[in-house]
mmCIF file of C-alpha atoms in Angstrom:
data_model
loop_
_atom_site.group_PDB
_atom_site.id
_atom_site.type_symbol
_atom_site.label_atom_id
_atom_site.label_comp_id
_atom_site.label_asym_id
_atom_site.label_seq_id
_atom_site.Cartn_x
_atom_site.Cartn_y
_atom_site.Cartn_z
ATOM 1 C CA MET A 1 -2.787 81.789 199.206
ATOM 2 C CA ASP A 2 -3.255 79.406 196.548
ATOM 3 C CA ILE A 3 -6.821 78.563 195.129
ATOM 4 C CA ARG A 4 -6.920 74.993 197.074
ATOM 5 C CA ILE A 5 -4.788 76.047 200.824
ATOM 6 C CA GLN A 6 -7.782 78.513 200.999
ATOM 7 C CA LYS A 7 -11.139 76.315 199.624
ATOM 8 C CA THR A 8 -9.792 73.171 202.232
ATOM 9 C CA GLU A 9 -9.597 76.733 204.526
ATOM 10 C CA ALA A 10 -12.975 77.440 203.694
ATOM 11 C CA ALA A 11 -14.130 73.763 204.282
ATOM 12 C CA ILE A 12 -12.012 73.191 207.817
ATOM 13 C CA LYS A 13 -13.702 76.528 208.928
ATOM 14 C CA ASN A 14 -17.341 75.870 207.700
ATOM 15 C CA ALA A 15 -17.260 72.130 209.185
ATOM 16 C CA PHE A 16 -16.131 73.559 212.638
ATOM 17 C CA MET A 17 -19.221 76.191 212.114
ATOM 18 C CA GLU A 18 -21.614 73.010 212.333
ATOM 19 C CA LEU A 19 -19.685 71.390 214.417
ATOM 20 C CA ARG A 20 -19.897 74.275 216.786
ATOM 21 C CA SER A 21 -24.140 75.003 216.548
ATOM 22 C CA GLN A 22 -24.103 71.352 217.570
ATOM 23 C CA LYS A 23 -21.485 70.651 220.699
ATOM 24 C CA SER A 24 -18.560 72.642 222.669
ATOM 25 C CA VAL A 25 -15.614 73.243 221.722
ATOM 26 C CA GLU A 26 -14.361 70.164 223.805
ATOM 27 C CA LYS A 27 -16.647 67.679 222.226
ATOM 28 C CA ILE A 28 -15.296 67.924 218.611
ATOM 29 C CA THR A 29 -13.145 65.892 217.924
ATOM 30 C CA VAL A 30 -10.298 66.380 214.510
ATOM 31 C CA LYS A 31 -11.774 63.014 213.019
ATOM 32 C CA GLU A 32 -15.215 64.014 212.697
ATOM 33 C CA LEU A 33 -14.867 67.944 211.438
ATOM 34 C CA CYS A 34 -12.425 65.977 209.030
ATOM 35 C CA GLN A 35 -15.435 63.831 207.376
ATOM 36 C CA ARG A 36 -17.576 67.153 207.557
ATOM 37 C CA ALA A 37 -15.406 68.447 205.530
ATOM 38 C CA GLN A 38 -13.557 66.086 203.481
ATOM 39 C CA ILE A 39 -10.321 66.187 204.369
ATOM 40 C CA ASN A 40 -7.530 63.969 205.929
ATOM 41 C CA LYS A 41 -5.962 64.264 209.799
ATOM 42 C CA SER A 42 -3.271 64.952 208.702
ATOM 43 C CA THR A 43 -4.180 68.268 206.307
ATOM 44 C CA PHE A 44 -6.241 68.967 209.434
ATOM 45 C CA TYR A 45 -2.712 68.983 211.295
ATOM 46 C CA THR A 46 -0.534 71.049 208.527
ATOM 47 C CA HIS A 47 -2.647 73.599 209.232
ATOM 48 C CA TYR A 48 -3.303 73.943 213.209
ATOM 49 C CA GLU A 49 -1.827 72.203 215.837
ATOM 50 C CA ASP A 50 -5.906 71.336 216.650
ATOM 51 C CA ILE A 51 -9.071 72.432 217.478
ATOM 52 C CA TYR A 52 -8.656 74.460 220.757
ATOM 53 C CA ALA A 53 -5.280 76.765 217.584
ATOM 54 C CA LEU A 54 -8.769 76.106 214.925
ATOM 55 C CA SER A 55 -11.212 77.830 217.987
ATOM 56 C CA ASP A 56 -8.487 80.373 218.147
ATOM 57 C CA ALA A 57 -7.806 81.711 215.167
ATOM 58 C CA MET A 58 -11.471 81.837 213.909
ATOM 59 C CA GLN A 59 -12.021 83.540 217.239
ATOM 60 C CA ALA A 60 -9.118 85.943 216.849
ATOM 61 C CA GLU A 61 -10.298 86.823 212.700
ATOM 62 C CA THR A 62 -14.399 87.101 214.914
ATOM 63 C CA ILE A 63 -12.013 89.954 216.778
ATOM 64 C CA ALA A 64 -10.862 91.527 213.591
ATOM 65 C CA PHE A 65 -13.930 91.400 212.404
ATOM 66 C CA VAL A 66 -15.075 93.390 214.859
ATOM 67 C CA LEU A 67 -12.592 96.044 215.516
ATOM 68 C CA GLY A 68 -12.689 96.590 211.359
ATOM 69 C CA THR A 69 -16.033 97.687 211.416
ATOM 70 C CA ILE A 70 -16.128 99.913 215.049
ATOM 71 C CA SER A 71 -13.032 101.755 212.635
ATOM 72 C CA GLN A 72 -14.891 102.237 209.976
ATOM 73 C CA GLY A 73 -17.877 103.460 212.000
ATOM 74 C CA GLU A 74 -18.940 108.109 212.583
ATOM 75 C CA TRP A 75 -17.633 107.951 215.845
ATOM 76 C CA SER A 76 -14.964 110.451 218.003
ATOM 77 C CA VAL A 77 -14.876 110.235 222.377
ATOM 78 C CA GLN A 78 -16.681 113.617 222.522
ATOM 79 C CA GLU A 79 -19.253 112.575 221.709
ATOM 80 C CA PRO A 80 -19.739 108.506 223.736
ATOM 81 C CA GLY A 81 -23.439 107.776 222.172
ATOM 82 C CA ALA A 82 -21.488 106.738 218.335
ATOM 83 C CA LEU A 83 -18.926 105.225 219.473
ATOM 84 C CA THR A 84 -21.512 102.864 221.787
ATOM 85 C CA ARG A 85 -22.569 102.443 219.088
ATOM 86 C CA ALA A 86 -20.147 101.707 216.313
ATOM 87 C CA ILE A 87 -19.771 98.930 218.940
ATOM 88 C CA PHE A 88 -23.020 98.044 218.084
ATOM 89 C CA GLN A 89 -23.312 97.581 215.132
ATOM 90 C CA ALA A 90 -20.301 95.849 214.376
ATOM 91 C CA ILE A 91 -21.491 93.192 217.164
ATOM 92 C CA THR A 92 -24.901 92.687 215.558
ATOM 93 C CA ALA A 93 -22.843 92.659 211.958
ATOM 94 C CA HIS A 94 -21.090 89.016 214.234
ATOM 95 C CA ARG A 95 -23.772 88.621 215.900
ATOM 96 C CA SER A 96 -23.713 85.010 213.762
ATOM 97 C CA LEU A 97 -19.527 84.322 214.625
ATOM 98 C CA ILE A 98 -19.781 86.144 217.475
ATOM 99 C CA ASN A 99 -22.707 83.532 218.869
ATOM 100 C CA GLY A 100 -21.349 80.901 217.478
ATOM 101 C CA LEU A 101 -17.320 80.462 218.402
ATOM 102 C CA PHE A 102 -17.667 82.270 221.447
ATOM 103 C CA SER A 103 -19.163 80.624 223.938
ATOM 104 C CA THR A 104 -21.688 82.140 227.599
ATOM 105 C CA ARG A 105 -17.750 81.131 229.465
ATOM 106 C CA GLU A 106 -15.618 82.407 226.971
ATOM 107 C CA ARG A 107 -17.874 86.045 226.337
ATOM 108 C CA PRO A 108 -15.384 88.098 228.720
ATOM 109 C CA ARG A 109 -12.435 87.564 226.033
ATOM 110 C CA LEU A 110 -13.607 88.531 223.162
ATOM 111 C CA ALA A 111 -14.870 91.621 225.223
ATOM 112 C CA SER A 112 -11.243 91.981 226.559
ATOM 113 C CA ALA A 113 -10.669 91.896 222.502
ATOM 114 C CA LEU A 114 -12.401 94.781 221.862
ATOM 115 C CA GLU A 115 -11.941 97.160 224.543
ATOM 116 C CA THR A 116 -7.693 96.482 224.223
ATOM 117 C CA GLY A 117 -8.660 96.971 220.125
ATOM 118 C CA VAL A 118 -11.560 99.925 220.065
ATOM 119 C CA LYS A 119 -8.506 101.549 223.166
ATOM 120 C CA GLU A 120 -5.811 101.326 220.798
ATOM 121 C CA MET A 121 -8.241 102.824 217.758
ATOM 122 C CA ILE A 122 -8.870 106.037 220.769
ATOM 123 C CA TYR A 123 -5.378 106.203 221.545
ATOM 124 C CA GLN A 124 -4.250 106.342 218.292
ATOM 125 C CA LYS A 125 -7.149 109.087 217.805
ATOM 126 C CA TYR A 126 -6.440 110.891 220.944
ATOM 127 C CA PRO A 127 -3.185 109.823 221.572
ATOM 128 C CA GLU A 128 -3.080 112.761 224.756
ATOM 129 C CA LEU A 129 -5.583 109.623 226.803
ATOM 130 C CA ARG A 130 -2.878 107.263 226.692
ATOM 131 C CA GLU A 131 -1.436 108.152 229.795
ATOM 132 C CA ASP A 132 -4.764 109.561 231.592
ATOM 133 C CA VAL A 133 -5.460 107.443 233.483
ATOM 134 C CA GLU A 134 -9.509 108.242 234.092
ATOM 135 C CA LYS A 135 -9.870 108.702 230.047
ATOM 136 C CA SER A 136 -8.489 104.578 230.760
ATOM 137 C CA ILE A 137 -10.864 103.972 233.031
ATOM 138 C CA LEU A 138 -14.440 106.258 231.733
ATOM 139 C CA LEU A 139 -13.057 103.864 228.020
ATOM 140 C CA SER A 140 -13.662 100.390 229.474
ATOM 141 C CA PHE A 141 -16.650 101.554 231.513
ATOM 142 C CA SER A 142 -18.348 102.412 228.672
ATOM 143 C CA ILE A 143 -16.954 99.876 226.319
ATOM 144 C CA GLN A 144 -17.706 96.503 228.707
ATOM 145 C CA GLY A 145 -20.310 97.522 229.105
ATOM 146 C CA SER A 146 -22.358 99.388 226.183
ATOM 147 C CA TYR A 147 -21.016 95.449 224.681
ATOM 148 C CA HIS A 148 -22.633 94.154 228.034
ATOM 149 C CA ALA A 149 -25.508 95.646 227.521
ATOM 150 C CA TYR A 150 -25.921 94.814 223.497
ATOM 151 C CA LEU A 151 -25.091 90.181 223.962
ATOM 152 C CA SER A 152 -27.304 89.965 227.400
ATOM 153 C CA HIS A 153 -29.635 91.805 225.243
ATOM 154 C CA GLN A 154 -29.952 90.992 221.946
ATOM 155 C CA ASP A 155 -33.717 89.736 222.068
ATOM 156 C CA VAL A 156 -35.071 92.752 222.837
ATOM 157 C CA ASP A 157 -35.646 95.450 220.294
ATOM 158 C CA GLU A 158 -32.448 96.097 218.559
ATOM 159 C CA GLU A 159 -33.247 100.728 218.234
ATOM 160 C CA LYS A 160 -35.366 100.916 221.650
ATOM 161 C CA LEU A 161 -31.912 99.372 222.968
ATOM 162 C CA VAL A 162 -29.092 101.186 221.437
ATOM 163 C CA ALA A 163 -31.405 104.172 222.145
ATOM 164 C CA VAL A 164 -30.891 103.043 225.561
ATOM 165 C CA VAL A 165 -27.264 102.393 225.658
ATOM 166 C CA GLU A 166 -26.301 105.840 223.614
ATOM 167 C CA ARG A 167 -28.333 107.448 226.110
ATOM 168 C CA ILE A 168 -26.373 106.810 229.266
ATOM 169 C CA SER A 169 -23.355 106.677 227.102
ATOM 170 C CA SER A 170 -24.111 110.687 226.143
ATOM 171 C CA THR A 171 -24.463 111.328 229.726
ATOM 172 C CA LEU A 172 -20.488 110.199 230.293
ATOM 173 C CA ARG A 173 -20.094 112.641 227.769
ATOM 174 C CA PRO A 174 -18.807 115.663 230.267
ATOM 175 C CA LEU A 175 -16.360 112.866 232.013
ATOM 176 C CA TYR A 176 -14.700 112.948 228.518
#
């Protein structure tokens, strides 16, 4: 990619994150974003249809980063505690992006995308689980449950939080 395009993309995204830390997506205008990014409106529209398209693209990018972190972790479906730890590490590694891009109202989108992505990783590793409805429900419960526990308890000591979620997840091991 051309260096000018990369710099413009970075300026747009940085300006968006600065504005996002101050207000909701609905209240951000293209005009103020362009002023902050020091670009013309036409330049913005060359890259994105509108503010929502920018937000969606950045959310999708963040989801891909989080899933990439999980896929690199050491876990297996036979060790649900390790899987929930990998989810925690991924969320923690990208917490500032997650908190900046996903409002409380938008968090279900992130949860669903994580569930879909993690399940796909698992199905690639364990194809026999793809058609097992019981395992699918169990995975949904584990992934969504650990995700919500981590994001809902960000004020708790991290090691204690991970230990509790891992212990709960490990009790599900016989069901796998």
